[in-house]
CSV table of C-alpha atoms in Angstrom, one decimal:
chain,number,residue,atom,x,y,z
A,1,UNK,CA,0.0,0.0,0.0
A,2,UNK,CA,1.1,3.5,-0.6
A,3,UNK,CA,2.0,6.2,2.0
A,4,UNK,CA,-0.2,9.3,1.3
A,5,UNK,CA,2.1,12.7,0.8
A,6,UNK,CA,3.0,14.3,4.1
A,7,UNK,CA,2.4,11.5,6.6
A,8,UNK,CA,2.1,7.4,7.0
A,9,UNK,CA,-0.6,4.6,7.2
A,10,UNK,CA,-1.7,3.0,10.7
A,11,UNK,CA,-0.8,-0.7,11.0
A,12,UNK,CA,-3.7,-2.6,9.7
A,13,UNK,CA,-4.9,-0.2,7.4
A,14,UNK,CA,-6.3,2.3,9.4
A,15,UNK,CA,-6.5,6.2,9.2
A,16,UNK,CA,-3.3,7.9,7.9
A,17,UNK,CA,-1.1,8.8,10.6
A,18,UNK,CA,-0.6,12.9,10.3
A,19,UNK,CA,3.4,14.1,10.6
A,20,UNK,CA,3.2,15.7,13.4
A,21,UNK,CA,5.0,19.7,12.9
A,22,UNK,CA,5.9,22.0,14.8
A,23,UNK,CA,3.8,23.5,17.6
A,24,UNK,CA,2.8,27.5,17.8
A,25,UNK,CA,0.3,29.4,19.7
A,26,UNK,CA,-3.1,29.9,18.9
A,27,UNK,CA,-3.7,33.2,17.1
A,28,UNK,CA,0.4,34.0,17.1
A,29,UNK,CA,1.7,35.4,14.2
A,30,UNK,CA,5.6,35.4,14.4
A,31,UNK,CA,7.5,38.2,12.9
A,32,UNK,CA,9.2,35.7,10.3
A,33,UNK,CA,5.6,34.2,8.8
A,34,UNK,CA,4.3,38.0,8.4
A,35,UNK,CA,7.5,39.0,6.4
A,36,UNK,CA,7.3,35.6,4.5
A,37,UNK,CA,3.9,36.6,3.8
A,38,UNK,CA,4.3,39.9,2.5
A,39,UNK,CA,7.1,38.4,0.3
A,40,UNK,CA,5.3,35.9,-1.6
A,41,UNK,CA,4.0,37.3,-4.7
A,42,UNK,CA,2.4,35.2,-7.6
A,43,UNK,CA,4.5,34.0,-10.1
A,44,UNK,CA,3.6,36.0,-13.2
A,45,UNK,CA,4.9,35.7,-16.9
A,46,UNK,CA,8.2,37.1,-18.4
A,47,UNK,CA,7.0,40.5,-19.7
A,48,UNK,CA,7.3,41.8,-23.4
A,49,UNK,CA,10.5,43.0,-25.0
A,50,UNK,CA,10.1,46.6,-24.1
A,51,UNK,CA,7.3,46.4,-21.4
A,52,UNK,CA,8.2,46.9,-17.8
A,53,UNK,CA,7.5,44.6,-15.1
A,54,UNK,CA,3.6,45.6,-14.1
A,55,UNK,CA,4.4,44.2,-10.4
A,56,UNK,CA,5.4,47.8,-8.8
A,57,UNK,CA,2.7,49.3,-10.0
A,58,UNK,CA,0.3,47.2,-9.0
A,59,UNK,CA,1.9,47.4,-5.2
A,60,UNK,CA,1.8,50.8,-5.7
A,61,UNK,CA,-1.5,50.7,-6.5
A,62,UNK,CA,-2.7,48.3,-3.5
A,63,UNK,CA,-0.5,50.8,-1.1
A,64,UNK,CA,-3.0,53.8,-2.2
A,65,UNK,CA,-5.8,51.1,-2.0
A,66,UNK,CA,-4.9,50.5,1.4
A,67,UNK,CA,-4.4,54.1,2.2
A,68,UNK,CA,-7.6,55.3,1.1
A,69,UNK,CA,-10.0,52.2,2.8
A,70,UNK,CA,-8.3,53.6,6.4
A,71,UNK,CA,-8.9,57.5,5.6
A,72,UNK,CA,-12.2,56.6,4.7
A,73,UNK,CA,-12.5,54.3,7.9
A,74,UNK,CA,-11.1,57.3,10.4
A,75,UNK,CA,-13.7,59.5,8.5
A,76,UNK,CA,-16.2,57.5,9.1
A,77,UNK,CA,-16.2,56.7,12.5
A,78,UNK,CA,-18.5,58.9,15.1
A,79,UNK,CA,-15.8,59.3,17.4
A,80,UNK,CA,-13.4,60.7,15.5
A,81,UNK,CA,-16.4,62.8,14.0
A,82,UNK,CA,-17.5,63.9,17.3
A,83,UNK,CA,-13.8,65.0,18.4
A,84,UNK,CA,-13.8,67.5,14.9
A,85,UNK,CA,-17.3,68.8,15.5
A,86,UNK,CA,-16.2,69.6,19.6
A,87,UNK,CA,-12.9,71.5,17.6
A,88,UNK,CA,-15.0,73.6,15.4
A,89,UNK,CA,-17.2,74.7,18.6
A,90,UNK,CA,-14.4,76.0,20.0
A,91,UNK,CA,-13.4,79.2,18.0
A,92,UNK,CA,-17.3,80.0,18.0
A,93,UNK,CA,-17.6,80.4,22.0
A,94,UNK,CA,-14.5,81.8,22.0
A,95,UNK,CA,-15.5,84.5,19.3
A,96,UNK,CA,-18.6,84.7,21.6
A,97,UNK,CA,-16.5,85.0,24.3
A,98,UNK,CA,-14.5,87.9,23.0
A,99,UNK,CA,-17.3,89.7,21.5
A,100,UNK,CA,-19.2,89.8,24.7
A,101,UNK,CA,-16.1,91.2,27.0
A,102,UNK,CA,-16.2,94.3,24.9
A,103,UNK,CA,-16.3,96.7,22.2
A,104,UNK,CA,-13.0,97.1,19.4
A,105,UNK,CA,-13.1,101.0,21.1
A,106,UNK,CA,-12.6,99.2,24.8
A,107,UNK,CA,-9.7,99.1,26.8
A,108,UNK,CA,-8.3,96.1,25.7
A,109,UNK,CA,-5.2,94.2,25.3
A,110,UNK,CA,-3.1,91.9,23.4
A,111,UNK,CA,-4.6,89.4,21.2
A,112,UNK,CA,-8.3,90.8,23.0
A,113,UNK,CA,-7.9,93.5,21.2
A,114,UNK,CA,-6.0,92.2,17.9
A,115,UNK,CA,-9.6,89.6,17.6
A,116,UNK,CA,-11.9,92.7,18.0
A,117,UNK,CA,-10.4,95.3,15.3
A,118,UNK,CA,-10.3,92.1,12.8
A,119,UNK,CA,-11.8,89.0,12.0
A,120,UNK,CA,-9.0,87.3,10.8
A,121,UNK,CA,-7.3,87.4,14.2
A,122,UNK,CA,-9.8,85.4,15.3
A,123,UNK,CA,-8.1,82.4,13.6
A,124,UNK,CA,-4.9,83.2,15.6
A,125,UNK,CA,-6.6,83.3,18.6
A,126,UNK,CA,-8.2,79.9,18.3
A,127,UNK,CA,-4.9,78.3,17.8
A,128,UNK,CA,-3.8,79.8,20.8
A,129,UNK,CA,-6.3,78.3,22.7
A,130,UNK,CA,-6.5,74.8,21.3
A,131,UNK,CA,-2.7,74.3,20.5
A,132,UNK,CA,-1.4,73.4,23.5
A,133,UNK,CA,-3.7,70.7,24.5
A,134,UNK,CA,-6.9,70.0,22.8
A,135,UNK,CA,-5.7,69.8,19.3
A,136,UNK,CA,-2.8,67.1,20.7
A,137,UNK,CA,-5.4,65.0,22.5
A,138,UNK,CA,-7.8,64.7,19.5
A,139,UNK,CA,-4.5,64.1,17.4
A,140,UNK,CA,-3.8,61.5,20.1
A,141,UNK,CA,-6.6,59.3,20.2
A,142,UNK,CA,-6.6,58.6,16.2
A,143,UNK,CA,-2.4,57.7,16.2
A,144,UNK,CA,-2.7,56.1,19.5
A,145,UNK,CA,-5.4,53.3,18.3
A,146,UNK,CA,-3.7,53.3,14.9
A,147,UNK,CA,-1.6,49.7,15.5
A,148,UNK,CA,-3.1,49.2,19.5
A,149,UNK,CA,-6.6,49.6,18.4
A,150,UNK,CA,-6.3,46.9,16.1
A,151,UNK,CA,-4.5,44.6,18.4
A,152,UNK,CA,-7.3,44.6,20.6
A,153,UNK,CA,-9.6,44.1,18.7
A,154,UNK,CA,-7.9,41.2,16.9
A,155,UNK,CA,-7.9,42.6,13.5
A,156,UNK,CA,-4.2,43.1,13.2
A,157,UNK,CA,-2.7,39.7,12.1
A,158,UNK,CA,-5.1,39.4,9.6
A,159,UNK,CA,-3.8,43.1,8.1
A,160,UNK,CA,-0.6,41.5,8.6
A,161,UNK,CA,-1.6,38.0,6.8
A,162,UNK,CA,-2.4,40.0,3.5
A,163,UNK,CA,0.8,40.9,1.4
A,164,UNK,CA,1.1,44.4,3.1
A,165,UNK,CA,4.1,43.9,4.8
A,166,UNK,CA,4.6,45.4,8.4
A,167,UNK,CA,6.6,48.3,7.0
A,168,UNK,CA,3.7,49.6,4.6
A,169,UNK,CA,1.4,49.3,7.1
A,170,UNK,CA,2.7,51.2,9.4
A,171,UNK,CA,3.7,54.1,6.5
A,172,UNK,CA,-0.1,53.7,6.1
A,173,UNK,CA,-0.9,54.5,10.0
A,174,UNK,CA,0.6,57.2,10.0
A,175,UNK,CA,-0.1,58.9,6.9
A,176,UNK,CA,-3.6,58.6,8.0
A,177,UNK,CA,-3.3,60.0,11.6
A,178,UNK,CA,-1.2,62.9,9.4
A,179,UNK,CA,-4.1,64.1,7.5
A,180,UNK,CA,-6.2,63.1,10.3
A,181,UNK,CA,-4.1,65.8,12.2
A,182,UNK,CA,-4.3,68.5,9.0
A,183,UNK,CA,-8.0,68.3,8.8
A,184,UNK,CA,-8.3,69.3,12.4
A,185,UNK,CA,-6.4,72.0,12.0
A,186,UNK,CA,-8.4,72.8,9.2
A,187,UNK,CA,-11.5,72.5,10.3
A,188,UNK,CA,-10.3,75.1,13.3
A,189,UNK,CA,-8.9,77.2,10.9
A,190,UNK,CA,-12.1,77.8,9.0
A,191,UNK,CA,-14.3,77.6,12.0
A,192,UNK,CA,-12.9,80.6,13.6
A,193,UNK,CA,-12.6,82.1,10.2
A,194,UNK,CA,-16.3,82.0,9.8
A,195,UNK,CA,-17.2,83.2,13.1
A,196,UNK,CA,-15.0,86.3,12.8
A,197,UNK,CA,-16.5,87.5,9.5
A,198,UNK,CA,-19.9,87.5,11.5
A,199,UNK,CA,-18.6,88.7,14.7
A,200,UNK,CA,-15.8,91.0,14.1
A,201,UNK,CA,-14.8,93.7,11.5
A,202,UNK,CA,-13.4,92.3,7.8
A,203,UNK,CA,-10.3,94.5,6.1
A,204,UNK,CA,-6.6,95.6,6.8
A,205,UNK,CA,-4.9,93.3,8.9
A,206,UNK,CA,-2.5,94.9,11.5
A,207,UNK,CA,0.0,92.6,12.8
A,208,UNK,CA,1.8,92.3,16.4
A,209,UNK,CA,4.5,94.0,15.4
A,210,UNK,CA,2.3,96.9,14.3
A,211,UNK,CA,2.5,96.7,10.2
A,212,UNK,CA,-1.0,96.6,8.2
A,213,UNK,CA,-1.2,94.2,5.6
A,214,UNK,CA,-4.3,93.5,3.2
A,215,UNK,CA,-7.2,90.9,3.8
A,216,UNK,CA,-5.7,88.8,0.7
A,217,UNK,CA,-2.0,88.3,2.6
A,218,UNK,CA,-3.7,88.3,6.1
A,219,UNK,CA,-6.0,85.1,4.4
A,220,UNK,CA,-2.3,83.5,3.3
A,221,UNK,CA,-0.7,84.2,6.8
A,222,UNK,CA,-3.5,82.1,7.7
A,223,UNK,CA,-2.8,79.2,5.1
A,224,UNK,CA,1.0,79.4,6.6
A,225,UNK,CA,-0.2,78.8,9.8
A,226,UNK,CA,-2.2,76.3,8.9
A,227,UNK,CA,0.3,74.3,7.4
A,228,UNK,CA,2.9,74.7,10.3
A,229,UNK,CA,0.0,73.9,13.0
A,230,UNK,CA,-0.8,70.6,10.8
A,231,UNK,CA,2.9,70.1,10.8
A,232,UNK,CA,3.6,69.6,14.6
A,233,UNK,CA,0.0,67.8,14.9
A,234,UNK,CA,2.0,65.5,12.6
A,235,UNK,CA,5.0,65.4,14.6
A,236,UNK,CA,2.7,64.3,17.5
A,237,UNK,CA,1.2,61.8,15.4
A,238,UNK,CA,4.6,59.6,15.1
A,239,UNK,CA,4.8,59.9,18.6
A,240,UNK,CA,1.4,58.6,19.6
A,241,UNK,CA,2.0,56.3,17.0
A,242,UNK,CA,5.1,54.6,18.6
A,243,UNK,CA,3.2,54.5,22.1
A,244,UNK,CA,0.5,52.9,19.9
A,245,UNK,CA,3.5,49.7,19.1
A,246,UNK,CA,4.4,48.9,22.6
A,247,UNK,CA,0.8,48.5,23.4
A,248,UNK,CA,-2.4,46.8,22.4
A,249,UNK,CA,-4.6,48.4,24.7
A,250,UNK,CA,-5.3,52.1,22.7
A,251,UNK,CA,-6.2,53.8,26.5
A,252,UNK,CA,-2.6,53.3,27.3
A,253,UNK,CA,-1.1,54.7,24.2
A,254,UNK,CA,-3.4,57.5,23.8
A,255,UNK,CA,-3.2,58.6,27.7
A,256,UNK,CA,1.0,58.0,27.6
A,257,UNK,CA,0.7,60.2,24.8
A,258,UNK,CA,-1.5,63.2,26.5
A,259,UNK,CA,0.9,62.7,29.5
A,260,UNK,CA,4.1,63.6,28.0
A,261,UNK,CA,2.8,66.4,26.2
A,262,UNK,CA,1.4,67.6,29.5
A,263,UNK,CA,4.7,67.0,31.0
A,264,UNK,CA,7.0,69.0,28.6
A,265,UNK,CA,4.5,71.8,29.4
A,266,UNK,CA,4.9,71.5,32.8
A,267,UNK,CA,8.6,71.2,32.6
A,268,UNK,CA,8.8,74.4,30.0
A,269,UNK,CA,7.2,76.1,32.7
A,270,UNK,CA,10.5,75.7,35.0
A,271,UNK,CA,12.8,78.7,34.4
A,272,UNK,CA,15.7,76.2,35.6
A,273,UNK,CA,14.9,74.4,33.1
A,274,UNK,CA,15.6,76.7,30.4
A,275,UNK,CA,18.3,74.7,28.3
A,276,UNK,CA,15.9,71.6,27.7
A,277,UNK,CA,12.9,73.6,26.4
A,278,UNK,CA,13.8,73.6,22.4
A,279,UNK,CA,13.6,69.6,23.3
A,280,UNK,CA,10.6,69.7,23.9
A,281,UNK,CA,8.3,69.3,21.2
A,282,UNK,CA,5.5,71.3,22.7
A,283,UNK,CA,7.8,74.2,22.8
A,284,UNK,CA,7.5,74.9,19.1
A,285,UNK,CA,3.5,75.1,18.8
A,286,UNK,CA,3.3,78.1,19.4
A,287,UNK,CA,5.4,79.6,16.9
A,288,UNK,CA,3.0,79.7,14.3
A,289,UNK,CA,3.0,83.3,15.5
A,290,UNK,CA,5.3,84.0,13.3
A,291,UNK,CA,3.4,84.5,10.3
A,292,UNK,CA,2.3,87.8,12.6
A,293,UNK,CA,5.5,89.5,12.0
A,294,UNK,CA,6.7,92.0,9.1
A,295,UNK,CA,8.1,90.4,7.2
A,296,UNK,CA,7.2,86.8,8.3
A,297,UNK,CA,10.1,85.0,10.6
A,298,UNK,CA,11.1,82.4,8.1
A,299,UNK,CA,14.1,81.4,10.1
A,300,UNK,CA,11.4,81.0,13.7
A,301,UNK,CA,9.7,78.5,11.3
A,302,UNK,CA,12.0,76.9,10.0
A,303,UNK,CA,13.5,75.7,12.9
A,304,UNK,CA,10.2,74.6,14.4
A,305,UNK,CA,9.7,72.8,10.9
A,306,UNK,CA,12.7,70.6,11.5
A,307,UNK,CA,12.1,70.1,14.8
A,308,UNK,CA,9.2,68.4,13.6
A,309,UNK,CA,10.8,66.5,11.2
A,310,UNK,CA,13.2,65.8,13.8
A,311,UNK,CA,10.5,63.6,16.1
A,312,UNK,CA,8.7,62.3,13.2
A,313,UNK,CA,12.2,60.4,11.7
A,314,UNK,CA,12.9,59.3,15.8
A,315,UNK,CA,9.6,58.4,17.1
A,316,UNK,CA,9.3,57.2,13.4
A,317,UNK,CA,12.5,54.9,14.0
A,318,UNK,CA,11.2,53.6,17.2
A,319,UNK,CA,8.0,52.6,15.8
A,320,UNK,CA,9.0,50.9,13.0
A,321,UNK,CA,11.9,48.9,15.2
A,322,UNK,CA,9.5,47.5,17.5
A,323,UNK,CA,6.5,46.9,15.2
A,324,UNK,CA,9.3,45.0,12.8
A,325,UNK,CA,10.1,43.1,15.4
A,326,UNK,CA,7.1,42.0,17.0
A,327,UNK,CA,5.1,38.5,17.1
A,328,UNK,CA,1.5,39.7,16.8
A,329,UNK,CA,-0.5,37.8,19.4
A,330,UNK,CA,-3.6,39.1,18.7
């Protein structure tokens, strides 16, 4: 009698005796399967004389695929609505706010008064306001369940099982929580742009350091600002993104997240402490105020702009290092 493939026959002709291989955890899926996986690829013909290869376009393709089914997943998702609709509420009671403490002809100060002789201050304002911590906690709870999210709710080895590979999943992540973080800042931006055309006076722009500038530039000061906000939202991102890899509970990434930016606050707030502040990634949200100067600071910018790059390449790094190297359990 013959042996079937992959195994024996019991004595006596019974059922096939199964080779027994080797043992693994239920549900674990190691880091050297996942890679295996996401380096199989079909084996395809031998292309034309003169046609390229099709095979990195269509993983090109599936990357954008891939890409666009989470951005429309985020978008989708009440709570991520919710947190958006709660940011554009903001700059309206706070327009509210600043229209009810007094009139442009009052004695008032500082930004007060810059909000109240134009609308487009309002904008400013706002991003004062919502900067330092709200904006980084609605940032925070989108990175921080990117990869934790899905690890407990056991939907992560089977991203992993398709031919993804770990390193184009987690570009994905965080390109997601990125535009996730620009939208925010847009949708704050264009809140507290509305608000002020109905609140507050439309024209001339005059700028902290005392210069007037038209309505059309003061609208592009806002676009700069805008970009630079959305910048360092994006630099918190990689950082809520790398809690998100150490974890798979998304409360624990999110709230290690909202701690540290509390903590650099609290430890720029230590005049001792002085030579650790540029460090400190909160340090360089605010300096969107630049755009408020004549001419704009380029060089204030700048620096904050590579800051940012700065903690998106390490907390990028550190992400990447442990995700890469990680049996997925769940």
């Amino acid at each position: 009698m013959t042996a079937s493939r992959g195994g024996g026959t019991a004595p006596g002709g019974g059922a096939p005796v199964v080779a027994a291989g080797p043992r693994r955890a239920p549900g674990l899926v190691s880091v050297a399967e996942t890679r295996s996986t996401a380096e199989r690829r079909p084996v395809e013909p031998a292309p034309a004389a003169g046609r390229p290869p099709a095979a990195p376009q269509r993983r090109a393709g599936a990357f954008w695929r891939l890409l666009g089914s989470e951005l429309a997943l985020t978008f989708r998702r009440p709570r991520n609505l919710l947190m958006l609709a709660v940011l554009a509420v903001v700059p309206v009671v706070v327009g509210i706010g600043l229209r009810l403490v007094g009139a442009p002809d009052d004695d008032l100060s500082g930004m007060i008064a810059a909000v109240a002789g134009n609308s487009l201050m309002l904008t400013f304002a706002a991003f004062s306001f919502l900067v330092l911590l709200l904006m980084p906690v609605t940032v925070s709870v989108v990175a921080g369940d990117a990869l934790a999210g899905e690890a407990g709710g056991g939907t992560l080895r089977y991203l992993l099982a398709a031919p993804a590979g770990r390193t184009r999943l987690l570009a994905v992540k965080y390109l997601n929580a990125a535009v996730y973080a620009y939208a925010a800042t847009a949708v704050v931006a264009l809140s507290a742009l509305v608000t002020g055309l109905v609140l507050f006076p439309a024209g001339p722009v005059t700028l902290l350091s005392g210069t007037t500038i038209t309505m059309a530039e003061g609208l592009l000061r806002i676009a700069l600002a805008v970009g630079y906000v959305g910048a360092a939202m994006s630099a918190l991102a990689a950082v809520a993104l790398a809690m998100s890899a150490f974890t798979e509970v998304s409360i624990g990434a999110i709230a290690a997240t909202v701690v540290l930016v509390v903590l650099c606050q609290v430890l720029r707030a230590v005049p001792a402490l002085d030579a650790v502040a540029p460090y400190l990634l909160p340090t360089w949200f605010m300096k969107f105020d630049a755009v408020l100067r004549s001419p704009v600071d380029w060089a204030a910018l700048g620096e904050g702009l590579r800051a940012f790059g700065a903690y998106v390449v390490l907390f990028g790094s550190i992400a990447w290092a442990r995700f890469s190297g990680k049996d997925i359990t769940s």
